[in-house]
Amino acid sequence: MMYGTFPDGHRARLIEGLHALASYLEARPELPVPHASKVAVSVLFGTDEEKKAEIQHIARLIGSDLHLSDPDQGHYSAATCFGPVEYSVTAIMDAGMARWDAWWSYRDSISPDPPPPGA
């Protein structure tokens, strides 16, 4: 599976949870809501061509264009909106993932000097 593995019934439970959240917020107008919300799906596995083909397929299903959202990072995505709620699917090509992994490989190499005593 290109998206990872989920337990049986995951899709139904997710949809049920979204309906429950909508009903909960509708019944409690005193609660704040976010400016917008996003349901994001990531294509995690496959070759670059398979991932891009999957995004193209989903773009057709949802009536969206395929977007190369960051040419330097190789992020392909498609999205559709329901008012301020967005459903999107994204795949990151191997070169983009390699750049991200290389960038993060330095995270433990540098640490700031501790502040001087009494500062």
XYZ file of N, CA and C in Angstrom, residues 26-82:
171
model
N -21.043 21.950 16.105
C -22.327 22.556 15.764
C -23.213 22.718 17.002
N -23.156 21.751 17.903
C -23.980 21.787 19.117
C -23.405 22.712 20.181
N -22.177 23.158 20.014
C -21.518 24.009 21.015
C -20.969 25.276 20.365
N -21.850 26.201 19.990
C -21.393 27.409 19.296
C -20.479 28.292 20.137
N -20.406 28.044 21.441
C -19.516 28.835 22.289
C -18.049 28.431 22.145
N -17.803 27.282 21.542
C -16.425 26.821 21.359
C -15.787 27.487 20.147
N -14.529 27.887 20.262
C -13.850 28.457 19.097
C -13.530 27.370 18.074
N -13.399 27.787 16.839
C -13.000 26.871 15.771
C -11.800 27.482 15.048
N -11.011 26.667 14.373
C -9.859 27.220 13.656
C -10.300 28.011 12.426
N -9.399 28.834 11.947
C -9.650 29.601 10.725
C -9.891 28.657 9.548
N -9.156 27.556 9.515
C -9.264 26.570 8.436
C -8.810 25.226 8.980
N -9.048 24.191 8.204
C -8.635 22.853 8.610
C -8.197 22.089 7.370
N -7.296 21.153 7.584
C -6.761 20.387 6.456
C -6.710 18.913 6.811
N -7.221 18.104 5.925
C -7.083 16.658 6.018
C -6.053 16.292 4.960
N -4.887 15.853 5.404
C -3.769 15.619 4.490
C -3.413 14.142 4.432
N -3.275 13.651 3.218
C -2.882 12.269 2.972
C -1.503 12.303 2.317
N -0.603 11.444 2.770
C 0.739 11.362 2.196
C 0.934 10.042 1.481
N 1.442 10.112 0.261
C 1.844 8.915 -0.469
C 3.275 8.631 -0.021
N 3.450 7.538 0.697
C 4.735 7.285 1.353
C 5.648 6.312 0.608
N 5.071 5.426 -0.182
C 5.866 4.339 -0.753
C 5.711 4.282 -2.260
N 6.694 3.700 -2.916
C 6.685 3.536 -4.361
C 7.825 4.320 -4.981
N 8.017 4.097 -6.261
C 9.021 4.859 -7.000
C 8.486 6.271 -7.231
N 9.359 7.153 -7.652
C 8.910 8.510 -7.968
C 7.784 8.488 -8.991
N 7.936 7.684 -10.020
C 6.911 7.614 -11.066
C 5.597 7.056 -10.523
N 5.670 6.056 -9.656
C 4.446 5.502 -9.053
C 3.763 6.533 -8.158
N 4.558 7.254 -7.386
C 3.975 8.271 -6.501
C 3.323 9.388 -7.317
N 4.019 9.845 -8.349
C 3.459 10.901 -9.190
C 2.189 10.412 -9.882
N 2.190 9.178 -10.367
C 0.996 8.619 -11.014
C -0.173 8.534 -10.033
N 0.103 8.204 -8.786
C -0.956 8.137 -7.776
C -1.549 9.522 -7.521
N -0.697 10.535 -7.440
C -1.201 11.898 -7.248
C -2.021 12.321 -8.465
N -1.570 11.996 -9.662
C -2.335 12.315 -10.870
C -3.700 11.621 -10.856
N -3.722 10.379 -10.443
C -4.974 9.625 -10.369
C -5.941 10.289 -9.384
N -5.461 10.626 -8.204
C -6.328 11.251 -7.202
C -6.758 12.637 -7.662
N -5.878 13.369 -8.326
C -6.252 14.685 -8.859
C -7.445 14.554 -9.804
N -7.429 13.536 -10.642
C -8.577 13.305 -11.539
C -9.830 12.959 -10.745
N -9.686 12.128 -9.721
C -10.851 11.727 -8.915
C -11.508 12.908 -8.216
N -10.710 13.865 -7.769
C -11.262 14.993 -7.013
C -11.457 16.237 -7.879
N -11.150 16.121 -9.167
C -11.339 17.251 -10.062
C -10.356 18.376 -9.834
N -9.131 18.026 -9.546
C -8.092 19.014 -9.257
C -6.961 18.885 -10.268
N -6.151 19.912 -10.328
C -4.926 19.850 -11.116
C -3.820 19.262 -10.259
N -2.827 18.708 -10.921
C -1.619 18.252 -10.237
C -0.738 19.470 -10.015
N -0.240 19.641 -8.791
C 0.602 20.791 -8.467
C 1.996 20.326 -8.083
N 2.982 20.945 -8.678
C 4.359 20.780 -8.219
C 4.585 21.954 -7.293
N 4.289 21.730 -5.992
C 4.231 22.832 -5.042
C 5.591 23.390 -4.661
N 6.641 22.618 -4.803
C 7.976 23.113 -4.479
C 8.961 22.427 -5.428
N 9.255 23.069 -6.557
C 10.108 22.413 -7.553
C 11.448 21.936 -7.007
N 12.045 22.691 -6.066
C 13.338 22.286 -5.517
C 13.224 21.053 -4.626
N 12.067 20.853 -4.020
C 11.890 19.738 -3.103
C 11.119 18.573 -3.711
N 10.498 18.764 -4.866
C 9.796 17.673 -5.525
C 8.533 17.241 -4.804
N 7.723 18.191 -4.363
C 6.446 17.891 -3.714
C 5.335 17.950 -4.757
N 4.716 16.824 -5.045
C 3.556 16.803 -5.929
C 2.316 16.692 -5.061
N 1.288 17.466 -5.406
C 0.077 17.422 -4.600
C -1.148 17.717 -5.449
N -2.285 17.396 -4.865
C -3.587 17.735 -5.432
C -4.493 18.008 -4.243
N -5.447 18.907 -4.421
C -6.314 19.265 -3.300
C -7.678 19.717 -3.797
N -8.639 19.602 -2.904
C -9.964 20.163 -3.130
C -10.449 20.733 -1.808
N -11.293 21.756 -1.890
C -11.748 22.433 -0.677
C -13.255 22.342 -0.519
N -13.655 22.278 0.724
C -15.051 22.327 1.141
C -15.149 23.522 2.072
